[in-house]
Each structure stands twice: as C-alpha cells, then as structure tokens.
Short mmCIF file of C-alpha atoms and ligand atoms in Angstrom, two decimals:
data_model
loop_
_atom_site.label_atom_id
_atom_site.label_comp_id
_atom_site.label_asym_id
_atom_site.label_seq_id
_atom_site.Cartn_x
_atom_site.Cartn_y
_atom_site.Cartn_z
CA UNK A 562 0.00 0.00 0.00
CA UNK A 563 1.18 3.22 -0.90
CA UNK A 564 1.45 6.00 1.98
CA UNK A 565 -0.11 9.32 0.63
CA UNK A 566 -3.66 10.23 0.29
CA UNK A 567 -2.98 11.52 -2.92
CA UNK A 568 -0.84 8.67 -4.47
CA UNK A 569 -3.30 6.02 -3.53
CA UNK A 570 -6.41 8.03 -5.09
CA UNK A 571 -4.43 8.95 -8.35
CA UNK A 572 -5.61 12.19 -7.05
CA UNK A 573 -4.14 14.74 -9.67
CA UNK A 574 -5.10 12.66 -12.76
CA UNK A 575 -2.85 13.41 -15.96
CA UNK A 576 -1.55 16.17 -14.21
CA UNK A 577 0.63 17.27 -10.71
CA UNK A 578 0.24 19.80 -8.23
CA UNK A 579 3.24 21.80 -9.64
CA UNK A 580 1.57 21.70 -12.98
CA UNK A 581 -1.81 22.85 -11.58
CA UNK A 582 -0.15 25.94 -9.69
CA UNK A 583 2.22 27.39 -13.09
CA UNK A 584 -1.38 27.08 -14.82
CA UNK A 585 -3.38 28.30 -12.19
CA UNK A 586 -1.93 29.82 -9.78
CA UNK A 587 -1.14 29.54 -6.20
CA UNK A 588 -3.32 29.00 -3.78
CA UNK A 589 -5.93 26.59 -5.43
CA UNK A 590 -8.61 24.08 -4.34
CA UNK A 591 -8.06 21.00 -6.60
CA UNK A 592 -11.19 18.73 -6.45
CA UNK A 593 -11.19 15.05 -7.97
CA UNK A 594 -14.49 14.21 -9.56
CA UNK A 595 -14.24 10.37 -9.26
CA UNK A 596 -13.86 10.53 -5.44
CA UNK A 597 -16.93 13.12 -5.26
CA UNK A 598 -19.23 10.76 -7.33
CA UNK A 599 -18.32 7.75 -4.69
CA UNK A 600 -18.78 9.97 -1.62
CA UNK A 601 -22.59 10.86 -3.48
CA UNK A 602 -23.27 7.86 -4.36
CA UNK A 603 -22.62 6.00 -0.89
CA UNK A 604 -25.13 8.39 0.65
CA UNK A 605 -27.68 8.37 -1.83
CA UNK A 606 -27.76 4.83 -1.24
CA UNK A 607 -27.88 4.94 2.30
CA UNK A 608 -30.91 3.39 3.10
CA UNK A 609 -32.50 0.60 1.39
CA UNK A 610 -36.05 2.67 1.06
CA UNK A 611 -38.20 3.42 -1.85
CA UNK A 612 -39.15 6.86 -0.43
CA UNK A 613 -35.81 7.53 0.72
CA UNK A 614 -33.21 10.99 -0.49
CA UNK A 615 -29.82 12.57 0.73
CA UNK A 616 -30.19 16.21 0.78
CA UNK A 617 -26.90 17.55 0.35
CA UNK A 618 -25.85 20.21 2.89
CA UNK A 619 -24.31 22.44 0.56
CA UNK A 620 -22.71 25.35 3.15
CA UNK A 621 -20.25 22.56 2.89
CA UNK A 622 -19.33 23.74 -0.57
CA UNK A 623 -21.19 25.26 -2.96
CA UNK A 624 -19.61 25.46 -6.18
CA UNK A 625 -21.96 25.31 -9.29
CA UNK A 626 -20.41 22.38 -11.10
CA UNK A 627 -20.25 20.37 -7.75
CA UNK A 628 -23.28 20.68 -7.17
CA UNK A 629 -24.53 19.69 -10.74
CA UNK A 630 -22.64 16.71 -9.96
CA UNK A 631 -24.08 15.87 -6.80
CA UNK A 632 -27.50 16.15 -8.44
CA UNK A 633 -26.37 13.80 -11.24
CA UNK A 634 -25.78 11.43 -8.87
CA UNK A 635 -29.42 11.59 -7.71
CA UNK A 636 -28.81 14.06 -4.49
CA UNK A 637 -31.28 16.68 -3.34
CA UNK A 638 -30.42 19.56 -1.21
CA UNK A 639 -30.58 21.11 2.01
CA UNK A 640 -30.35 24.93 1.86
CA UNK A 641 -29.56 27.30 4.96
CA UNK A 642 -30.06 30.74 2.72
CA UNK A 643 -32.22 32.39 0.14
CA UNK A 644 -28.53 32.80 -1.77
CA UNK A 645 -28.41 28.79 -1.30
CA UNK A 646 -31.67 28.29 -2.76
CA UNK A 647 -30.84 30.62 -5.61
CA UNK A 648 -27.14 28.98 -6.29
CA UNK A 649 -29.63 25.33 -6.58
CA UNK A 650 -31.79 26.78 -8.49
CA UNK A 651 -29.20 27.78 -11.04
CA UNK A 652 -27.49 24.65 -10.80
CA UNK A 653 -30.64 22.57 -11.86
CA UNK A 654 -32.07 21.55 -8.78
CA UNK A 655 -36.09 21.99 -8.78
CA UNK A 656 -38.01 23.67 -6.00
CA UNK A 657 -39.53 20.64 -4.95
CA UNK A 658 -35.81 19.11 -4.03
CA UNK A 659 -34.39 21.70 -1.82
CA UNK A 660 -35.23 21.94 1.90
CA UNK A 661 -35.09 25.05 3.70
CA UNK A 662 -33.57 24.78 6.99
CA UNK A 663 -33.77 28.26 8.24
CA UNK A 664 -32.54 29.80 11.38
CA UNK A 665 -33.55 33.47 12.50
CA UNK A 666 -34.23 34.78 9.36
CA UNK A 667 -36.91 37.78 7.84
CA UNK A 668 -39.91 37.61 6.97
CA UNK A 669 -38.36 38.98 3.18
CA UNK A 670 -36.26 35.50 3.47
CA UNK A 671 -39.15 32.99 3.97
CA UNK A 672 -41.38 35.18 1.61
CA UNK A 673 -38.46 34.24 -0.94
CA UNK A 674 -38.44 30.25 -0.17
CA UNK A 675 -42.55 30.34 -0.50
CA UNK A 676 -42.53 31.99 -3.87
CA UNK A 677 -39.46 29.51 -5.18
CA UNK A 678 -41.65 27.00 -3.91
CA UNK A 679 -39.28 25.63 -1.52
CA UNK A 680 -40.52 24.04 1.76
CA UNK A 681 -39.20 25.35 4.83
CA UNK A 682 -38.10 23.56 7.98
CA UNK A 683 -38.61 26.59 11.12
CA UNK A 684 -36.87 26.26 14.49
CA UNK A 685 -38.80 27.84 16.89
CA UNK A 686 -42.31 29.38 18.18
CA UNK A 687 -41.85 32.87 16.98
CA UNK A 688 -40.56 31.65 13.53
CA UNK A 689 -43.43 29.53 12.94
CA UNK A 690 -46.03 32.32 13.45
CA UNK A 691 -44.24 34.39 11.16
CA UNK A 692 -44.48 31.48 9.32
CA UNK A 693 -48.03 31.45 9.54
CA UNK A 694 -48.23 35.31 8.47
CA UNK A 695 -46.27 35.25 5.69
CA UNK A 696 -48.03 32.15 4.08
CA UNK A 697 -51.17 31.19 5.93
CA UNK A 698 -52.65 27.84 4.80
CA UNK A 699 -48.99 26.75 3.49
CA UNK A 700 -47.05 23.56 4.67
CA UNK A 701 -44.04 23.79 7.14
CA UNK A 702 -41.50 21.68 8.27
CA UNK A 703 -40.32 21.92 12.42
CA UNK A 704 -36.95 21.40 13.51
CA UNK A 705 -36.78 19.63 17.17
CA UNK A 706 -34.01 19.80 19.36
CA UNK A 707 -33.70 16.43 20.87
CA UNK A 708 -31.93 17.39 24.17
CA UNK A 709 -29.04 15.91 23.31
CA UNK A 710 -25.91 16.99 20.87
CA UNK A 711 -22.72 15.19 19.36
CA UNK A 712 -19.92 16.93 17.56
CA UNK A 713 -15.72 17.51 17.18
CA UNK A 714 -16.11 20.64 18.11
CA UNK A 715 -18.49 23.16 20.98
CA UNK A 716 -19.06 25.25 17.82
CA UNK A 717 -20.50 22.37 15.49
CA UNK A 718 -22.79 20.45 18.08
CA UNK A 719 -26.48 21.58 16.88
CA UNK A 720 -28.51 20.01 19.35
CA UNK A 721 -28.75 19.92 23.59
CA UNK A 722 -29.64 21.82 26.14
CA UNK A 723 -26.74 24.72 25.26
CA UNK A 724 -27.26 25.49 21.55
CA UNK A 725 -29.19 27.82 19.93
CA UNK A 726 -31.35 25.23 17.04
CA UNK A 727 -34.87 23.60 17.20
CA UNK A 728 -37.43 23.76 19.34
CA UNK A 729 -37.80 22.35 22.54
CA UNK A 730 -39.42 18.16 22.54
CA UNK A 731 -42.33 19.94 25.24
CA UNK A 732 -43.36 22.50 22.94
CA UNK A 733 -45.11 19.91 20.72
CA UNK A 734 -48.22 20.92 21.56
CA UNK A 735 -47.74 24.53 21.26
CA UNK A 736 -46.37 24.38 17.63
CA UNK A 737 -49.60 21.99 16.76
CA UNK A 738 -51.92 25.31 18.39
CA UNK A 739 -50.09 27.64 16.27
CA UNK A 740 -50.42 25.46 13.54
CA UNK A 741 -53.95 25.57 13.86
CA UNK A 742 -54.03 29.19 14.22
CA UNK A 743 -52.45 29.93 10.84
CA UNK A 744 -54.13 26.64 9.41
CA UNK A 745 -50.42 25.44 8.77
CA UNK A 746 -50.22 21.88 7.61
CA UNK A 747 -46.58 20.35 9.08
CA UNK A 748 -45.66 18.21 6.38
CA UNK A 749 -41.90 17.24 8.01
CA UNK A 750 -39.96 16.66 11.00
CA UNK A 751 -36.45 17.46 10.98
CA UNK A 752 -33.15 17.56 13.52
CA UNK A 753 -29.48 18.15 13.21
CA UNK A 754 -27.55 16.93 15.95
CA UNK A 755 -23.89 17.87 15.53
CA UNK A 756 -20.91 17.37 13.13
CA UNK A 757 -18.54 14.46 12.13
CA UNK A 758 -19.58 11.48 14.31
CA UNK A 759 -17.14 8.63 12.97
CA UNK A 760 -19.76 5.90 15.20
CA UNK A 761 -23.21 4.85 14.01
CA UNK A 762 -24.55 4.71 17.81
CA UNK A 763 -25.31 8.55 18.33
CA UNK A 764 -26.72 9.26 15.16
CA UNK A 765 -29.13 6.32 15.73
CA UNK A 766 -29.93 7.91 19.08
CA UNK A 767 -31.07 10.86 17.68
CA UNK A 768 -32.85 8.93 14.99
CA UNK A 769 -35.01 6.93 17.22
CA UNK A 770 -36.07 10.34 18.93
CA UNK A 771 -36.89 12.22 16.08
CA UNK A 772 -39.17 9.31 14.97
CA UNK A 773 -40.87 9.09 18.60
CA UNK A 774 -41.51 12.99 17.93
CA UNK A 775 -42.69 11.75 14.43
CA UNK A 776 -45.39 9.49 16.17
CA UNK A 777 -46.89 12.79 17.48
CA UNK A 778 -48.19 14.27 14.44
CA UNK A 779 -50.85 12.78 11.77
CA UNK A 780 -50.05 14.48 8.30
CA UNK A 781 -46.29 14.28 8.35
CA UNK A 782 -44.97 13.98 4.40
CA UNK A 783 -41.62 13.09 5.69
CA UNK A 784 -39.32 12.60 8.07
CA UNK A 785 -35.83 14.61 8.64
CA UNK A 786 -32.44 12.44 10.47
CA UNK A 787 -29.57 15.55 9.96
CA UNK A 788 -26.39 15.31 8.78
CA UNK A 789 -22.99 14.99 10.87
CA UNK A 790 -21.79 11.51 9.32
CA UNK A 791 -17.94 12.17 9.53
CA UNK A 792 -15.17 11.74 7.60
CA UNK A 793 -11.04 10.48 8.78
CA UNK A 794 -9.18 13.40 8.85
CA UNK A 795 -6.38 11.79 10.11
CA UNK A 796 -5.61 9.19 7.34
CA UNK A 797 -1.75 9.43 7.58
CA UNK A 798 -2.57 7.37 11.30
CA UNK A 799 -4.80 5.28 9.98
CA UNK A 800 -7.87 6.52 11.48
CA UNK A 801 -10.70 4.31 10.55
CA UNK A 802 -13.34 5.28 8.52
CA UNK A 803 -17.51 5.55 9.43
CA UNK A 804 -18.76 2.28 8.21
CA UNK A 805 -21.47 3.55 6.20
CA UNK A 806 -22.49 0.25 5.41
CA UNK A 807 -23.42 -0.95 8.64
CA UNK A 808 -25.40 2.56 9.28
CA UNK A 809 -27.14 2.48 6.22
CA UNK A 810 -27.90 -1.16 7.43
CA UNK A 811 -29.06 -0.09 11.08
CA UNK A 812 -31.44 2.23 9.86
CA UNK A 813 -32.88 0.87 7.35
CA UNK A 814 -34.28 -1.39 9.93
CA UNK A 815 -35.63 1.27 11.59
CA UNK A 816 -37.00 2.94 9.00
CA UNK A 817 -39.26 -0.20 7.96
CA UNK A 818 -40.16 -0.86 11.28
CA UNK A 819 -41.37 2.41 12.19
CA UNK A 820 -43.02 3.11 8.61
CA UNK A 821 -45.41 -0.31 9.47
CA UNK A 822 -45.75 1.68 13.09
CA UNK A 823 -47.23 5.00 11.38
CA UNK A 824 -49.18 3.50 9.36
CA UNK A 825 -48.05 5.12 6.02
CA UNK A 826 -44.55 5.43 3.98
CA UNK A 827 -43.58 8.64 4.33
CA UNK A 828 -40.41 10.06 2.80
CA UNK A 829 -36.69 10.07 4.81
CA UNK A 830 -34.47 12.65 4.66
CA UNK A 831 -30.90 12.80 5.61
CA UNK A 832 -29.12 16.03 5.39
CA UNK A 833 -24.80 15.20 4.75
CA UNK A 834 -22.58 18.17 4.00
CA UNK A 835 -18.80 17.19 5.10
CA UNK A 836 -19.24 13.36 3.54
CA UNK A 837 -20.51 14.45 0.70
CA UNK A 838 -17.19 16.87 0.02
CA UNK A 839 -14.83 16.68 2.19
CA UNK A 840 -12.21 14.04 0.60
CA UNK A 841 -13.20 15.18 -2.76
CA UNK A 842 -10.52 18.16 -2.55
CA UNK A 843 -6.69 18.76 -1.99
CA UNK A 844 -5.63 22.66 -1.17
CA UNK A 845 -2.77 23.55 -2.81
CA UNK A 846 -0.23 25.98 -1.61
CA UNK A 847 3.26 27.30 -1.59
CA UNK A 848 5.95 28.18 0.94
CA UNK A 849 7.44 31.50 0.63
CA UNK A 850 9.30 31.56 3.83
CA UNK A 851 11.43 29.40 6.59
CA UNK A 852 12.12 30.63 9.48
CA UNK A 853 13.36 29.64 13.07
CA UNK A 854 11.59 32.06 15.95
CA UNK A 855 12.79 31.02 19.15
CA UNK A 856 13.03 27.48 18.80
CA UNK A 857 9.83 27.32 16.45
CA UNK A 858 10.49 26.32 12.84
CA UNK A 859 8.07 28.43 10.57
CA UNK A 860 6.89 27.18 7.24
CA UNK A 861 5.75 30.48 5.96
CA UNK A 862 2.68 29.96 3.10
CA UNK A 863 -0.02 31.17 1.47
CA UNK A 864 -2.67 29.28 2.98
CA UNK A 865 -3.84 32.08 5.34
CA UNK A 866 -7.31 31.44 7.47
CA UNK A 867 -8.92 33.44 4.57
CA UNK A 868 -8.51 30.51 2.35
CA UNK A 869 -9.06 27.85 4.97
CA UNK A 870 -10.62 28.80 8.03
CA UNK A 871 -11.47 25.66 9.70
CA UNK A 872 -7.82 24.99 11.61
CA UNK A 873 -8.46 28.67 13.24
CA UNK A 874 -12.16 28.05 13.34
CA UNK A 875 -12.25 24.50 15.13
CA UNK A 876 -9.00 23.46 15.52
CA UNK A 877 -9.07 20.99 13.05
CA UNK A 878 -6.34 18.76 11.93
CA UNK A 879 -5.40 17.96 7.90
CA UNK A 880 -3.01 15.63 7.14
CA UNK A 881 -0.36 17.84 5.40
CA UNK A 882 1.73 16.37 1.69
CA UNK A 883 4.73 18.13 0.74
CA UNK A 884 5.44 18.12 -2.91
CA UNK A 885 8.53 19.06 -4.99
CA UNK A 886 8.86 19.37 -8.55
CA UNK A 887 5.67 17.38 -9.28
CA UNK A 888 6.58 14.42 -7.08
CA UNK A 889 6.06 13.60 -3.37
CA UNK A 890 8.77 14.27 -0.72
CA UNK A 891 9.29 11.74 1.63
CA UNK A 892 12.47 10.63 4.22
CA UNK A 893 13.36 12.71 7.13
CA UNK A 894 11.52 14.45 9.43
CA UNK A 895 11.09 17.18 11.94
CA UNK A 896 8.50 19.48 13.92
CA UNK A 897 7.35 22.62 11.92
CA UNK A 898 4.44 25.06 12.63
CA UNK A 899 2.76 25.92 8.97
CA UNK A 900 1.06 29.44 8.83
CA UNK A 901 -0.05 31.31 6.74
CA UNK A 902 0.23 34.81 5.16
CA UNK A 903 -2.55 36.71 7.30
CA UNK A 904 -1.02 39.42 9.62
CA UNK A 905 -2.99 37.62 12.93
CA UNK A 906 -0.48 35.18 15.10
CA UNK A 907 -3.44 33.32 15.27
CA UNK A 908 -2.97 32.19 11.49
CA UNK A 909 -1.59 28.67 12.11
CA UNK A 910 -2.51 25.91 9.73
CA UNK A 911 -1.15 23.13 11.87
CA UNK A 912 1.25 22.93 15.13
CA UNK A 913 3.88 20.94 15.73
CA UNK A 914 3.80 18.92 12.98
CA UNK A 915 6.30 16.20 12.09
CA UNK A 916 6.66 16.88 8.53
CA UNK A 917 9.40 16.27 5.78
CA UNK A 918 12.43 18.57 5.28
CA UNK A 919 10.66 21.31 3.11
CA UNK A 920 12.45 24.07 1.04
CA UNK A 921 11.45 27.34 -0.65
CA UNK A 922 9.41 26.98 -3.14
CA UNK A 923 7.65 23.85 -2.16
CA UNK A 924 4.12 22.76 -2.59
CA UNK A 925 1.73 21.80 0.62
CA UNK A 926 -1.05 19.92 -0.13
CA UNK A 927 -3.81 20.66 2.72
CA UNK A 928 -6.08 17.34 2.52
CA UNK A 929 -9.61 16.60 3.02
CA UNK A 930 -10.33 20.65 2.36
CA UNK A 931 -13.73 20.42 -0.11
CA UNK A 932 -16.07 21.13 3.10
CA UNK A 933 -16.25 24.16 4.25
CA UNK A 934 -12.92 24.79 3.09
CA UNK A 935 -13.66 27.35 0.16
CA UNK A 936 -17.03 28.32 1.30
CA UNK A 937 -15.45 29.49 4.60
CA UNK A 938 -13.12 31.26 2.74
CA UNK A 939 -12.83 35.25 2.55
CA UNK A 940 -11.39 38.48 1.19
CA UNK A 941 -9.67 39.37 5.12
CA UNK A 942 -6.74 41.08 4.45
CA UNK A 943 -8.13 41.89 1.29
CA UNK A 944 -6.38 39.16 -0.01
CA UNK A 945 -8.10 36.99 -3.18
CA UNK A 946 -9.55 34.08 -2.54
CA UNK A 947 -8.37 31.00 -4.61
CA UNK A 948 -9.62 29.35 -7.71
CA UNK A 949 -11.44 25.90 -8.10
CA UNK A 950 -9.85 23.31 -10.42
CA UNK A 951 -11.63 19.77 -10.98
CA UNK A 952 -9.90 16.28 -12.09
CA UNK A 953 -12.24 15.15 -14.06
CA UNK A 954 -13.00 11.53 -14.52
CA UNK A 955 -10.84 11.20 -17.37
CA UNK A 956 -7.83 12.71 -15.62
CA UNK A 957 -8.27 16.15 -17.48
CA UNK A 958 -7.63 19.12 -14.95
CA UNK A 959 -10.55 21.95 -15.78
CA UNK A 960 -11.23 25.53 -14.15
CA UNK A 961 -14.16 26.14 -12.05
CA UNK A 962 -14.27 28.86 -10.82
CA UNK A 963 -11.67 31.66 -11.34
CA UNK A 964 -9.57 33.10 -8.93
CA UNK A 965 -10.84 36.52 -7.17
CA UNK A 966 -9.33 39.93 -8.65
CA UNK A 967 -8.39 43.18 -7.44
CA UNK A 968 -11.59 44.51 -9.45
CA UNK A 969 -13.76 42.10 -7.50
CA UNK A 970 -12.70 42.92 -4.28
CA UNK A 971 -13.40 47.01 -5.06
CA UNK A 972 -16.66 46.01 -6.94
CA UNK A 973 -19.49 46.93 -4.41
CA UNK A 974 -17.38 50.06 -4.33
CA UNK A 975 -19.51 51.17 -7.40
CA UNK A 976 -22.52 52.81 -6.20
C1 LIG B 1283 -24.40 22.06 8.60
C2 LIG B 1283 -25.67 21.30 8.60
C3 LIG B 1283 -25.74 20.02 8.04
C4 LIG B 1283 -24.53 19.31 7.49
O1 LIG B 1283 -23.63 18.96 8.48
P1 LIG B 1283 -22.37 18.04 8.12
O2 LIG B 1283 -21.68 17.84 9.40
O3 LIG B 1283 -21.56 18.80 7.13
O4 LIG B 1283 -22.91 16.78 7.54
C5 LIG B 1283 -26.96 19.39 8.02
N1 LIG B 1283 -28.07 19.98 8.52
C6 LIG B 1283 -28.05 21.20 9.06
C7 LIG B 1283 -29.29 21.78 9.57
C8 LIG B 1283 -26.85 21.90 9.13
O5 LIG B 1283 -26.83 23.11 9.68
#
C-alpha cells in the first residue's frame, strides 16, 4: 500500500500539483471528480427505502459544477439561505428538491423560499407564526431539538440543552396550536444533531427520537435524520473510517419498522454536508518563507485562514503532503508550525507537525479541504480568494471557478 492520500487516489489525474499551480496559480482548491461521485453515491444509497433521499448540505461547498454533480448522482439539497436556494436553483435543482432549513431569518427571506416554492423547515415558536403570516394555509416543516448533541467541536454540536437550534421536545403541543391558528399543515420533522460522528450509535440515538416525535403528528410527508456523518481526517494514522455500510444497514431497519408503526410510507431525509465533500478536494499551496523564531520552525505559506478557516475556526487537523517538482517528498523528518500569510499570530494551519524537510518553493497539499474549506473562505486582508480546479474523470484538470481579482474585491465600491 502506498502511503499518501494523494498517491493512492491517483488524485491529480494526468496532471501534478506543480503543474496545476504554473497554470493556475497559487493558492488553489483541486477537487477530484471520481472521489466526489463515490462519496454521493454511498449516501444516496444509504438506506435501502423506496421513499428515501440525501439532501446535500451544501454550506459545505457550494460550487456550481459540484453541485450539478451531486444532483447527477441523484442528491437533493438542504439549503440554509435564500442565496443557497438561488445557487440550486441555477445549478438545476427543482423547487420541490431543496429543503429550507432556516434559522432566524426575515420575513423577506421565507417570503423568498414560498414563492421559489421551496418548503421550509422553522426552528422555533416565533418563527413559525411568522411562518403562519407570511403564508397562511402553506405547509411547514419543524426542527426539534432532541436534548441531546454530538460533535468535534463546541461550535458544530447543533442540538442539547446549550445550543441555539430547534425547538424544545415539550413544545409539541404549542407548535400543533399555532399550527392551527395559521391553518399550517406540518408536512416534516427534521433535527441536526452535531458534526462528524465517525460511530453509528449517536446518530441512531437521535434517529429513534426524532421518529418518537414523528409518532406525534398525523399528516407528516416526511421525516428529517440531519447530517454529521464524519469523515477520517487523520488518514496518515490510519484513522478508521464511518462504516457507512453498517449505518445504512441499522437504519434501514428502523426505517421499515417504524413506517409499518405509522401507518403510512412517508419520505426520509438525511441532510450530509462534510461526507458528501470533504475528501473530494486537496488545497494547494506554496511556501514563501522558513524561518526559526525562538526554537519554532516556521513554514511560511499562502494558505492564510482566509482561504481555509477551519484549523483557526475548530482546531481541526489535515493531514499535510509536501510536494517538490511534481513528485512527493518523503524521508526525514522534523516538527514545523505551517502558517499562513494573514497578519494575525493566530494564522496557524497546523502545530507541531512532524513533517518532511521542506524548502522554498515547495508545494503543501492541505487534505480533506472540499467542506467548508472554500465556502469558509474570505477576502480578510483583502487578499483573493483562490480558484477551483476539478480532475475530471478522465484525468483532465478543468477551471471552475476563477480566482478573485483586485476589481472584484473594489466592486461593491460602485454605487
Ligand atoms: C451544517 C448542517 C448540516 C450538514 O452537516 P455536516 O456535518 O456537514 O454533515 C446538516 N443539517 C443542518 C441543519 C446543518 O446546519
């Protein structure tokens, strides 16, 4: 077995990261369309249901032609945003495949969902009578909060007694009054419990309490499990993987025997983002500078929190390649701290790390970066954020979407 990520994936096609960067320039988000298509394809298959769908989370990553790929391979979507419902819209996606999972937002914001003819999932009292104002009669989904959250991180557990998501498993009856009150039909039940669980167990926790809440309500169209499945992010120590098998297999018990329960077959929902993404992309960047600052060896780069945010955000780890005229570098190691080019001391990419002798000049590969890696990213320091670049199936390299310029970050200038 080979040792890098990107060896044993033939990640770079026809091509090499050195290659990608003299075309298109440094730093870049490489994306590999054959490992996209198998992350799609094992959720779409997840459960063995006829009325069952993956929405596709996409704050994970957004990118037009990612997306149309996702939906090729039979994905729906979950959108946070009127601009995420528009970006589906445009990228083929019909109204009647995107879910709105709304938190806080205007009345302007769920007017816009209602005339797209997207359904909406609300997440508390005082969103589902303005709800009720701005489309009396309609159908609406409710997001519960189960009581109980799982996640990596404080900032990316979505459910328990300390976030801020879903309403509250006692207010059941309440929503069903205010239902009445606007003559509301609620068509779905939904949750979201955290992000990146690498066991089945807590998901199917939260699973068999969303369906008790299920039981509560008559007219449900479907049912909504979240997202969260994880992904290995540390693949260079062999982390295992999720076994998506034997979770697809778990509930797809459940789901039978709790359809022959209701009564009816109603539609399941799952809502992935990071699975869906996440190993799909290599960041590419280059070192500028080495430097020693008491004791600390600096690899100075480009890869500043404005193009990936998540190490600063979360304190995530990605396994690090380093690559030198095309090829991988391999052989000794030592302990550097990689930063970026962002004037906060704060802009650290990764501590510590044992990582090959690198040089000037070299090129880091940042892996598992496709979620929430460019759509975290922004113009801070008024710096540009990166191109997209996709390996297509056929190992051709092919732009999608261009680097930012100077013009674009002065644009809403013009008024
Ligand atoms: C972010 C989010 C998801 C996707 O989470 P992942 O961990 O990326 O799978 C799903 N549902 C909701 C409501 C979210 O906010």
């Amino acid at each position: 077995m080979t040792k890098y990520f990107s060896e044993q994936k033939n990640f770079f096609g026809n091509t090499n990261p050195k290659a990608l960067i003299e075309k298109y320039g440094s730093p870049l988000y490489v994306y590999n369309e054959t490992i996209l298509r198998k992350s799609c394809v094992d959720v779409a298959h997840l459960i063995n249901y006829e009325k069952f769908n993956a929405d596709y989370s996409i704050k994970a990553n957004s990118n037009l032609h990612l997306l149309k790929i996702a939906h090729e391979e039979g994905l729906h979507a979950d959108a946070m945003s009127p601009g995420e419902i528009y970006v589906l819209l445009n990228a083929g996606f019909k109204p009647e495949e995107i879910l709105y999972v709304c938190n806080n937002v205007s009345e302007d914001e769920m007017k816009y969902a209602v005339e797209k003819g997207v359904c909406t999932s609300i997440d508390s009292i005082s969103q589902l009578k303005q709800f009720g104002r701005v489309n009396p009669g309609g159908k609406v989904a409710v997001r519960f909060n189960p009581g109980v959250g799982a996640g990596h991180h404080e900032k990316v557990v979505t459910a328990g007694k300390k976030t801020k998501f879903g309403v509250n498993l006692d207010l059941v009856k309440e929503i069903k009054d205010i239902a009445n009150e606007y003559k509301l039909k609620i068509v779905g039940i939904n949750q979201h419990i955290g992000s990146l669980f690498m066991e089945a167990d807590p998901y199917i926790q939260g699973v068999k309490s969303i369906l008790s809440v299920a039981e509560q309500f008559e007219e449900l169209e479907f049912v909504d499990f979240g997202g969260g499945l994880g992904i290995p992010y540390h693949k260079q120590e062999n982390q295992s993987r999720l076994d998506i098998k034997e979770l697809g297999k778990k509930l797809t018990e459940i789901v039978h025997e709790w359809m022959s329960r209701y009564g009816r077959n109603i539609r399941v929902r799952i809502e992935p983002g990071r699975y869906v993404v996440a190993e799909s992309s290599i960041l590419l960047g280059t070192v500028h500078a080495i430097k020693k600052n008491y004791g600390i060896k600096y690899i100075g780069t480009d890869l500043g929190f404005n193009v990936l945010a998540r190490p600063v955000m979360y304190d995530s780890h990605h396994d690090i390649e380093v690559y030198r005229s095309g090829e991988i570098v391999d052989g000794e190691r030592e302990p550097v701290t990689v930063v970026g080019n962002i004037c906060e001391s704060g802009d650290i990419i990764a501590r510590e790390r044992l990582l090959p002798l690198i040089k000037e000049k070299d090129i880091l590969g940042v892996m598992d970066a496709g979620a929430y890696g460019y759509s975290m990213s922004s113009n801070y320091n008024n710096r540009l954020r990166p191109a997209e670049v996709l390996i297509r199936q056929d190992g051709s390299d092919m732009l999608i979407r261009r680097r930012d310029t100077f013009e674009d970050i002065v644009r809403n200038f013009e008024v």
